[in-house]
């Protein structure tokens, strides 16, 4: 195996990579992440297409890969929470969220880690700050994403431009401070809730410009139920904050 490009990150950074029916992308993604020198935790929700078996095979071959098998699909949020707890128990200083479908550029993970090394408590890969953007998105998809970020930003009273993005790097101190067990969101509202709880706890959040590309293999997990959850979870978070429960 090639020597890591960022050898100081091997012991301190773990990318949590949730998977459900990602057999077309997983091996390519793990090999693309190898040069960064980070650990990768694959969190598979009992994928019926055999993704979990592929992950086990690659974990035997690639020393930086480990696998967490979950009994069933419960949503993005519970998968990430399980991954966070495993990464914290394993001693990671930086814990990242990342999609397995190459919507997120593997090389950008190093930029998020660098932002935290430079002082940020949470670094967000942002599509909606100068230098960020999207590729191959239709008008409806972009409207949902931009509108969702605006809706959450307005109701929660924060300045973060991309609250719905799922490419992040947390310092372990953040995940140790916020109450992970209190997070209820299961879909993309999980991203909003994680960032909002981080801000409410007084941590520093920065946005790092990225380009988000539409997946070319596999199928999107976006659904009407996920959008509806985000619409209802955001005002619930604001109300909890106003009542001193957050």
PDB file of C-alpha atoms in Angstrom:
ATOM      1  CA  UNK A   1       0.000   0.000   0.000  1.00  0.00           C
ATOM      2  CA  UNK A   2       1.207   3.508  -0.729  1.00  0.00           C
ATOM      3  CA  UNK A   3       2.445   5.584   2.200  1.00  0.00           C
ATOM      4  CA  UNK A   4      -0.328   7.916   3.411  1.00  0.00           C
ATOM      5  CA  UNK A   5      -0.214  11.428   2.021  1.00  0.00           C
ATOM      6  CA  UNK A   6      -1.236  12.729   5.446  1.00  0.00           C
ATOM      7  CA  UNK A   7       0.423  10.250   7.853  1.00  0.00           C
ATOM      8  CA  UNK A   8      -0.353  12.322  10.982  1.00  0.00           C
ATOM      9  CA  UNK A   9      -4.070  11.756  10.439  1.00  0.00           C
ATOM     10  CA  UNK A  10      -4.018   7.955  10.621  1.00  0.00           C
ATOM     11  CA  UNK A  11      -4.621   7.612  14.358  1.00  0.00           C
ATOM     12  CA  UNK A  12      -6.657  10.755  14.861  1.00  0.00           C
ATOM     13  CA  UNK A  13      -9.328  10.877  12.144  1.00  0.00           C
ATOM     14  CA  UNK A  14     -12.163   8.467  11.364  1.00  0.00           C
ATOM     15  CA  UNK A  15     -14.571   8.827   8.454  1.00  0.00           C
ATOM     16  CA  UNK A  16     -17.983   7.349   9.228  1.00  0.00           C
ATOM     17  CA  UNK A  17     -19.335   5.942   5.967  1.00  0.00           C
ATOM     18  CA  UNK A  18     -22.955   4.732   6.219  1.00  0.00           C
ATOM     19  CA  UNK A  19     -24.020   2.294   3.529  1.00  0.00           C
ATOM     20  CA  UNK A  20     -27.244   0.757   2.315  1.00  0.00           C
ATOM     21  CA  UNK A  21     -27.096  -0.945  -1.075  1.00  0.00           C
ATOM     22  CA  UNK A  22     -23.825   0.705  -2.108  1.00  0.00           C
ATOM     23  CA  UNK A  23     -22.055  -2.301  -3.626  1.00  0.00           C
ATOM     24  CA  UNK A  24     -21.389  -0.321  -6.809  1.00  0.00           C
ATOM     25  CA  UNK A  25     -19.518   2.416  -4.946  1.00  0.00           C
ATOM     26  CA  UNK A  26     -17.961   1.038  -1.771  1.00  0.00           C
ATOM     27  CA  UNK A  27     -14.723  -0.471  -3.019  1.00  0.00           C
ATOM     28  CA  UNK A  28     -13.933   2.481  -5.273  1.00  0.00           C
ATOM     29  CA  UNK A  29     -14.613   4.901  -2.411  1.00  0.00           C
ATOM     30  CA  UNK A  30     -12.405   3.067   0.072  1.00  0.00           C
ATOM     31  CA  UNK A  31      -9.526   2.886  -2.382  1.00  0.00           C
ATOM     32  CA  UNK A  32      -9.963   6.590  -3.147  1.00  0.00           C
ATOM     33  CA  UNK A  33      -9.714   7.372   0.575  1.00  0.00           C
ATOM     34  CA  UNK A  34      -6.608   5.249   1.124  1.00  0.00           C
ATOM     35  CA  UNK A  35      -4.051   7.994   0.252  1.00  0.00           C
ATOM     36  CA  UNK A  36      -5.433  10.331   2.910  1.00  0.00           C
ATOM     37  CA  UNK A  37      -4.202   8.117   5.746  1.00  0.00           C
ATOM     38  CA  UNK A  38      -7.457   8.262   7.708  1.00  0.00           C
ATOM     39  CA  UNK A  39      -9.414   5.457   9.311  1.00  0.00           C
ATOM     40  CA  UNK A  40     -12.743   4.562   7.725  1.00  0.00           C
ATOM     41  CA  UNK A  41     -15.650   2.984   9.578  1.00  0.00           C
ATOM     42  CA  UNK A  42     -18.217   1.459   7.233  1.00  0.00           C
ATOM     43  CA  UNK A  43     -21.643   1.358   8.894  1.00  0.00           C
ATOM     44  CA  UNK A  44     -23.811  -1.064   6.971  1.00  0.00           C
ATOM     45  CA  UNK A  45     -27.538  -1.401   7.705  1.00  0.00           C
ATOM     46  CA  UNK A  46     -27.862  -5.026   6.564  1.00  0.00           C
ATOM     47  CA  UNK A  47     -27.828  -4.115   2.874  1.00  0.00           C
ATOM     48  CA  UNK A  48     -29.673  -6.779   0.841  1.00  0.00           C
ATOM     49  CA  UNK A  49     -27.323  -6.251  -2.115  1.00  0.00           C
ATOM     50  CA  UNK A  50     -24.296  -7.640  -0.252  1.00  0.00           C
ATOM     51  CA  UNK A  51     -22.581  -4.343   0.592  1.00  0.00           C
ATOM     52  CA  UNK A  52     -21.800  -5.626   4.096  1.00  0.00           C
ATOM     53  CA  UNK A  53     -19.988  -8.679   2.751  1.00  0.00           C
ATOM     54  CA  UNK A  54     -17.933  -6.488   0.420  1.00  0.00           C
ATOM     55  CA  UNK A  55     -17.050  -4.260   3.378  1.00  0.00           C
ATOM     56  CA  UNK A  56     -15.870  -7.271   5.405  1.00  0.00           C
ATOM     57  CA  UNK A  57     -13.674  -8.460   2.539  1.00  0.00           C
ATOM     58  CA  UNK A  58     -12.099  -5.046   2.117  1.00  0.00           C
ATOM     59  CA  UNK A  59     -11.560  -4.676   5.878  1.00  0.00           C
ATOM     60  CA  UNK A  60      -9.439  -7.833   5.779  1.00  0.00           C
ATOM     61  CA  UNK A  61      -7.346  -6.357   2.972  1.00  0.00           C
ATOM     62  CA  UNK A  62      -7.155  -2.692   4.004  1.00  0.00           C
ATOM     63  CA  UNK A  63      -5.829  -1.996   7.490  1.00  0.00           C
ATOM     64  CA  UNK A  64      -7.520   1.417   7.765  1.00  0.00           C
ATOM     65  CA  UNK A  65     -11.024  -0.027   7.228  1.00  0.00           C
ATOM     66  CA  UNK A  66     -13.354  -1.419   9.904  1.00  0.00           C
ATOM     67  CA  UNK A  67     -17.006  -2.406   9.675  1.00  0.00           C
ATOM     68  CA  UNK A  68     -19.988  -1.906  11.950  1.00  0.00           C
ATOM     69  CA  UNK A  69     -22.942  -4.115  11.026  1.00  0.00           C
ATOM     70  CA  UNK A  70     -26.431  -3.029  12.070  1.00  0.00           C
ATOM     71  CA  UNK A  71     -29.425  -5.345  12.053  1.00  0.00           C
ATOM     72  CA  UNK A  72     -31.731  -3.208   9.925  1.00  0.00           C
ATOM     73  CA  UNK A  73     -32.151   0.051   8.073  1.00  0.00           C
ATOM     74  CA  UNK A  74     -33.258   2.765  10.493  1.00  0.00           C
ATOM     75  CA  UNK A  75     -32.176   5.893   8.643  1.00  0.00           C
ATOM     76  CA  UNK A  76     -29.119   8.056   8.249  1.00  0.00           C
ATOM     77  CA  UNK A  77     -29.244   9.538  11.744  1.00  0.00           C
ATOM     78  CA  UNK A  78     -29.156   6.320  13.774  1.00  0.00           C
ATOM     79  CA  UNK A  79     -26.412   4.938  11.534  1.00  0.00           C
ATOM     80  CA  UNK A  80     -24.222   7.994  12.098  1.00  0.00           C
ATOM     81  CA  UNK A  81     -24.882   8.002  15.840  1.00  0.00           C
ATOM     82  CA  UNK A  82     -23.743   4.394  16.062  1.00  0.00           C
ATOM     83  CA  UNK A  83     -20.657   5.300  14.050  1.00  0.00           C
ATOM     84  CA  UNK A  84     -19.884   8.336  16.217  1.00  0.00           C
ATOM     85  CA  UNK A  85     -20.004   6.241  19.379  1.00  0.00           C
ATOM     86  CA  UNK A  86     -17.700   3.602  17.903  1.00  0.00           C
ATOM     87  CA  UNK A  87     -15.229   6.229  16.638  1.00  0.00           C
ATOM     88  CA  UNK A  88     -15.171   7.970  20.029  1.00  0.00           C
ATOM     89  CA  UNK A  89     -14.592   4.650  21.807  1.00  0.00           C
ATOM     90  CA  UNK A  90     -11.714   3.947  19.431  1.00  0.00           C
ATOM     91  CA  UNK A  91     -10.057   7.261  20.338  1.00  0.00           C
ATOM     92  CA  UNK A  92     -10.622   9.334  17.195  1.00  0.00           C
ATOM     93  CA  UNK A  93      -9.908  13.049  17.608  1.00  0.00           C
ATOM     94  CA  UNK A  94     -11.716  14.009  14.394  1.00  0.00           C
ATOM     95  CA  UNK A  95     -14.908  12.243  13.294  1.00  0.00           C
ATOM     96  CA  UNK A  96     -16.250  12.818   9.790  1.00  0.00           C
ATOM     97  CA  UNK A  97     -19.537  12.249   7.995  1.00  0.00           C
ATOM     98  CA  UNK A  98     -19.364  11.429   4.305  1.00  0.00           C
ATOM     99  CA  UNK A  99     -21.523   9.875   1.572  1.00  0.00           C
ATOM    100  CA  UNK A 100     -20.360   6.683  -0.100  1.00  0.00           C
ATOM    101  CA  UNK A 101     -21.634   7.575  -3.574  1.00  0.00           C
ATOM    102  CA  UNK A 102     -18.898  10.066  -4.612  1.00  0.00           C
ATOM    103  CA  UNK A 103     -21.234  13.027  -4.213  1.00  0.00           C
ATOM    104  CA  UNK A 104     -18.466  14.176  -1.877  1.00  0.00           C
ATOM    105  CA  UNK A 105     -14.937  14.362  -3.265  1.00  0.00           C
ATOM    106  CA  UNK A 106     -12.696  12.088  -1.133  1.00  0.00           C
ATOM    107  CA  UNK A 107      -9.828  14.582  -1.335  1.00  0.00           C
ATOM    108  CA  UNK A 108     -11.988  17.240   0.339  1.00  0.00           C
ATOM    109  CA  UNK A 109     -12.015  15.211   3.555  1.00  0.00           C
ATOM    110  CA  UNK A 110      -8.458  16.403   4.201  1.00  0.00           C
ATOM    111  CA  UNK A 111      -9.611  20.033   3.843  1.00  0.00           C
ATOM    112  CA  UNK A 112     -12.300  19.544   6.480  1.00  0.00           C
ATOM    113  CA  UNK A 113      -9.832  17.950   8.877  1.00  0.00           C
ATOM    114  CA  UNK A 114      -7.389  20.801   8.246  1.00  0.00           C
ATOM    115  CA  UNK A 115     -10.103  23.333   9.115  1.00  0.00           C
ATOM    116  CA  UNK A 116     -10.602  21.635  12.488  1.00  0.00           C
ATOM    117  CA  UNK A 117      -6.852  21.427  13.046  1.00  0.00           C
ATOM    118  CA  UNK A 118      -6.805  25.189  12.458  1.00  0.00           C
ATOM    119  CA  UNK A 119      -9.334  25.855  15.205  1.00  0.00           C
ATOM    120  CA  UNK A 120     -12.848  24.977  14.029  1.00  0.00           C
ATOM    121  CA  UNK A 121     -14.906  22.675  16.221  1.00  0.00           C
ATOM    122  CA  UNK A 122     -17.102  21.631  13.306  1.00  0.00           C
ATOM    123  CA  UNK A 123     -16.162  22.039   9.646  1.00  0.00           C
ATOM    124  CA  UNK A 124     -19.009  21.790   7.123  1.00  0.00           C
ATOM    125  CA  UNK A 125     -18.519  21.033   3.463  1.00  0.00           C
ATOM    126  CA  UNK A 126     -20.707  23.807   2.068  1.00  0.00           C
ATOM    127  CA  UNK A 127     -22.352  24.089  -1.332  1.00  0.00           C
ATOM    128  CA  UNK A 128     -23.718  27.557  -0.691  1.00  0.00           C
ATOM    129  CA  UNK A 129     -20.717  29.709   0.183  1.00  0.00           C
ATOM    130  CA  UNK A 130     -18.424  31.342  -2.403  1.00  0.00           C
ATOM    131  CA  UNK A 131     -16.429  28.622  -4.144  1.00  0.00           C
ATOM    132  CA  UNK A 132     -19.024  25.929  -3.444  1.00  0.00           C
ATOM    133  CA  UNK A 133     -21.615  24.495  -5.783  1.00  0.00           C
ATOM    134  CA  UNK A 134     -23.380  21.472  -7.239  1.00  0.00           C
ATOM    135  CA  UNK A 135     -23.006  19.404 -10.404  1.00  0.00           C
ATOM    136  CA  UNK A 136     -25.636  17.616 -12.485  1.00  0.00           C
ATOM    137  CA  UNK A 137     -28.586  18.636 -10.339  1.00  0.00           C
ATOM    138  CA  UNK A 138     -32.016  19.246 -11.775  1.00  0.00           C
ATOM    139  CA  UNK A 139     -33.983  22.365 -10.941  1.00  0.00           C
ATOM    140  CA  UNK A 140     -36.311  20.590  -8.486  1.00  0.00           C
ATOM    141  CA  UNK A 141     -33.466  18.978  -6.551  1.00  0.00           C
ATOM    142  CA  UNK A 142     -31.653  22.283  -6.228  1.00  0.00           C
ATOM    143  CA  UNK A 143     -34.851  24.079  -5.184  1.00  0.00           C
ATOM    144  CA  UNK A 144     -35.470  21.527  -2.417  1.00  0.00           C
ATOM    145  CA  UNK A 145     -31.910  21.816  -1.135  1.00  0.00           C
ATOM    146  CA  UNK A 146     -31.605  25.598  -1.273  1.00  0.00           C
ATOM    147  CA  UNK A 147     -35.108  26.053   0.084  1.00  0.00           C
ATOM    148  CA  UNK A 148     -34.471  23.600   2.893  1.00  0.00           C
ATOM    149  CA  UNK A 149     -31.323  25.387   3.984  1.00  0.00           C
ATOM    150  CA  UNK A 150     -33.082  28.762   3.862  1.00  0.00           C
ATOM    151  CA  UNK A 151     -36.045  27.411   5.842  1.00  0.00           C
ATOM    152  CA  UNK A 152     -33.813  25.947   8.564  1.00  0.00           C
ATOM    153  CA  UNK A 153     -31.528  28.987   8.703  1.00  0.00           C
ATOM    154  CA  UNK A 154     -34.473  31.371   9.037  1.00  0.00           C
ATOM    155  CA  UNK A 155     -36.393  29.422  11.680  1.00  0.00           C
ATOM    156  CA  UNK A 156     -33.326  28.629  13.758  1.00  0.00           C
ATOM    157  CA  UNK A 157     -31.813  32.109  13.469  1.00  0.00           C
ATOM    158  CA  UNK A 158     -28.323  31.007  12.411  1.00  0.00           C
ATOM    159  CA  UNK A 159     -25.988  32.195   9.684  1.00  0.00           C
ATOM    160  CA  UNK A 160     -24.817  28.834   8.361  1.00  0.00           C
ATOM    161  CA  UNK A 161     -25.563  28.733   4.632  1.00  0.00           C
ATOM    162  CA  UNK A 162     -25.649  24.964   4.126  1.00  0.00           C
ATOM    163  CA  UNK A 163     -27.459  23.411   7.067  1.00  0.00           C
ATOM    164  CA  UNK A 164     -28.567  20.311   5.160  1.00  0.00           C
ATOM    165  CA  UNK A 165     -25.143  19.232   3.906  1.00  0.00           C
ATOM    166  CA  UNK A 166     -23.815  15.837   4.983  1.00  0.00           C
ATOM    167  CA  UNK A 167     -20.040  16.266   4.591  1.00  0.00           C
ATOM    168  CA  UNK A 168     -18.684  17.243   8.028  1.00  0.00           C
ATOM    169  CA  UNK A 169     -15.771  16.974  10.408  1.00  0.00           C
ATOM    170  CA  UNK A 170     -16.371  17.167  14.166  1.00  0.00           C
ATOM    171  CA  UNK A 171     -13.805  17.498  16.915  1.00  0.00           C
ATOM    172  CA  UNK A 172     -14.396  14.741  19.435  1.00  0.00           C
ATOM    173  CA  UNK A 173     -15.039  17.372  22.132  1.00  0.00           C
ATOM    174  CA  UNK A 174     -18.220  18.393  20.291  1.00  0.00           C
ATOM    175  CA  UNK A 175     -19.657  14.904  20.146  1.00  0.00           C
ATOM    176  CA  UNK A 176     -18.729  14.353  23.778  1.00  0.00           C
ATOM    177  CA  UNK A 177     -20.543  17.542  24.816  1.00  0.00           C
ATOM    178  CA  UNK A 178     -23.776  17.461  22.856  1.00  0.00           C
ATOM    179  CA  UNK A 179     -26.326  14.843  23.892  1.00  0.00           C
ATOM    180  CA  UNK A 180     -26.160  12.306  21.080  1.00  0.00           C
ATOM    181  CA  UNK A 181     -28.925  10.208  22.622  1.00  0.00           C
ATOM    182  CA  UNK A 182     -31.295  13.189  22.468  1.00  0.00           C
ATOM    183  CA  UNK A 183     -31.015  13.479  18.679  1.00  0.00           C
ATOM    184  CA  UNK A 184     -34.247  12.179  17.167  1.00  0.00           C
ATOM    185  CA  UNK A 185     -33.911  13.014  13.466  1.00  0.00           C
ATOM    186  CA  UNK A 186     -33.406  10.010  11.213  1.00  0.00           C
ATOM    187  CA  UNK A 187     -33.163  11.541   7.729  1.00  0.00           C
ATOM    188  CA  UNK A 188     -31.431  14.659   6.468  1.00  0.00           C
ATOM    189  CA  UNK A 189     -32.887  16.638   9.380  1.00  0.00           C
ATOM    190  CA  UNK A 190     -30.130  14.866  11.312  1.00  0.00           C
ATOM    191  CA  UNK A 191     -27.636  17.181   9.600  1.00  0.00           C
ATOM    192  CA  UNK A 192     -29.557  20.270  10.658  1.00  0.00           C
ATOM    193  CA  UNK A 193     -29.952  19.045  14.213  1.00  0.00           C
ATOM    194  CA  UNK A 194     -26.282  18.128  14.644  1.00  0.00           C
ATOM    195  CA  UNK A 195     -25.089  21.528  13.501  1.00  0.00           C
ATOM    196  CA  UNK A 196     -27.698  23.414  15.543  1.00  0.00           C
ATOM    197  CA  UNK A 197     -26.841  21.530  18.721  1.00  0.00           C
ATOM    198  CA  UNK A 198     -23.171  22.285  18.086  1.00  0.00           C
ATOM    199  CA  UNK A 199     -23.883  25.999  17.772  1.00  0.00           C
ATOM    200  CA  UNK A 200     -26.128  26.016  20.833  1.00  0.00           C
ATOM    201  CA  UNK A 201     -23.312  24.419  22.847  1.00  0.00           C
ATOM    202  CA  UNK A 202     -21.066  27.379  21.971  1.00  0.00           C
ATOM    203  CA  UNK A 203     -18.736  25.666  19.532  1.00  0.00           C
ATOM    204  CA  UNK A 204     -17.194  27.256  16.439  1.00  0.00           C
ATOM    205  CA  UNK A 205     -18.617  26.157  13.089  1.00  0.00           C
ATOM    206  CA  UNK A 206     -16.983  27.022   9.760  1.00  0.00           C
ATOM    207  CA  UNK A 207     -18.081  26.345   6.187  1.00  0.00           C
ATOM    208  CA  UNK A 208     -15.540  24.988   3.715  1.00  0.00           C
ATOM    209  CA  UNK A 209     -16.584  25.343   0.047  1.00  0.00           C
ATOM    210  CA  UNK A 210     -17.108  22.056  -1.792  1.00  0.00           C
ATOM    211  CA  UNK A 211     -18.714  20.917  -5.016  1.00  0.00           C
ATOM    212  CA  UNK A 212     -21.437  18.318  -4.552  1.00  0.00           C
ATOM    213  CA  UNK A 213     -21.852  16.020  -7.567  1.00  0.00           C
ATOM    214  CA  UNK A 214     -24.936  13.922  -8.247  1.00  0.00           C
ATOM    215  CA  UNK A 215     -24.259  10.210  -7.858  1.00  0.00           C
ATOM    216  CA  UNK A 216     -23.606   8.200 -11.035  1.00  0.00           C
ATOM    217  CA  UNK A 217     -24.145   4.710  -9.571  1.00  0.00           C
ATOM    218  CA  UNK A 218     -26.793   3.375  -7.196  1.00  0.00           C
ATOM    219  CA  UNK A 219     -29.926   5.169  -6.096  1.00  0.00           C
ATOM    220  CA  UNK A 220     -30.590   8.272  -4.014  1.00  0.00           C
ATOM    221  CA  UNK A 221     -32.105   7.717  -0.550  1.00  0.00           C
ATOM    222  CA  UNK A 222     -34.068  11.012  -0.675  1.00  0.00           C
ATOM    223  CA  UNK A 223     -37.806  10.588  -0.114  1.00  0.00           C
ATOM    224  CA  UNK A 224     -40.928  12.613   0.656  1.00  0.00           C
ATOM    225  CA  UNK A 225     -40.864  11.333   4.247  1.00  0.00           C
ATOM    226  CA  UNK A 226     -37.329  12.654   4.720  1.00  0.00           C
ATOM    227  CA  UNK A 227     -38.347  16.113   3.488  1.00  0.00           C
ATOM    228  CA  UNK A 228     -41.422  16.094   5.744  1.00  0.00           C
ATOM    229  CA  UNK A 229     -39.343  15.128   8.770  1.00  0.00           C
ATOM    230  CA  UNK A 230     -37.020  18.076   8.171  1.00  0.00           C
ATOM    231  CA  UNK A 231     -39.955  20.480   7.872  1.00  0.00           C
ATOM    232  CA  UNK A 232     -41.363  19.399  11.240  1.00  0.00           C
ATOM    233  CA  UNK A 233     -38.113  18.809  13.126  1.00  0.00           C
ATOM    234  CA  UNK A 234     -36.756  22.319  12.528  1.00  0.00           C
ATOM    235  CA  UNK A 235     -39.551  24.211  14.380  1.00  0.00           C
ATOM    236  CA  UNK A 236     -39.391  21.581  17.142  1.00  0.00           C
ATOM    237  CA  UNK A 237     -35.701  22.337  17.605  1.00  0.00           C
ATOM    238  CA  UNK A 238     -36.363  26.077  17.739  1.00  0.00           C
ATOM    239  CA  UNK A 239     -39.111  25.593  20.293  1.00  0.00           C
ATOM    240  CA  UNK A 240     -36.855  23.402  22.435  1.00  0.00           C
ATOM    241  CA  UNK A 241     -34.178  26.093  22.354  1.00  0.00           C
ATOM    242  CA  UNK A 242     -36.636  28.849  23.315  1.00  0.00           C
ATOM    243  CA  UNK A 243     -37.828  26.744  26.248  1.00  0.00           C
ATOM    244  CA  UNK A 244     -34.308  26.107  27.454  1.00  0.00           C
ATOM    245  CA  UNK A 245     -34.318  22.410  26.617  1.00  0.00           C
ATOM    246  CA  UNK A 246     -31.523  22.623  24.065  1.00  0.00           C
TER     247      UNK A 246
END
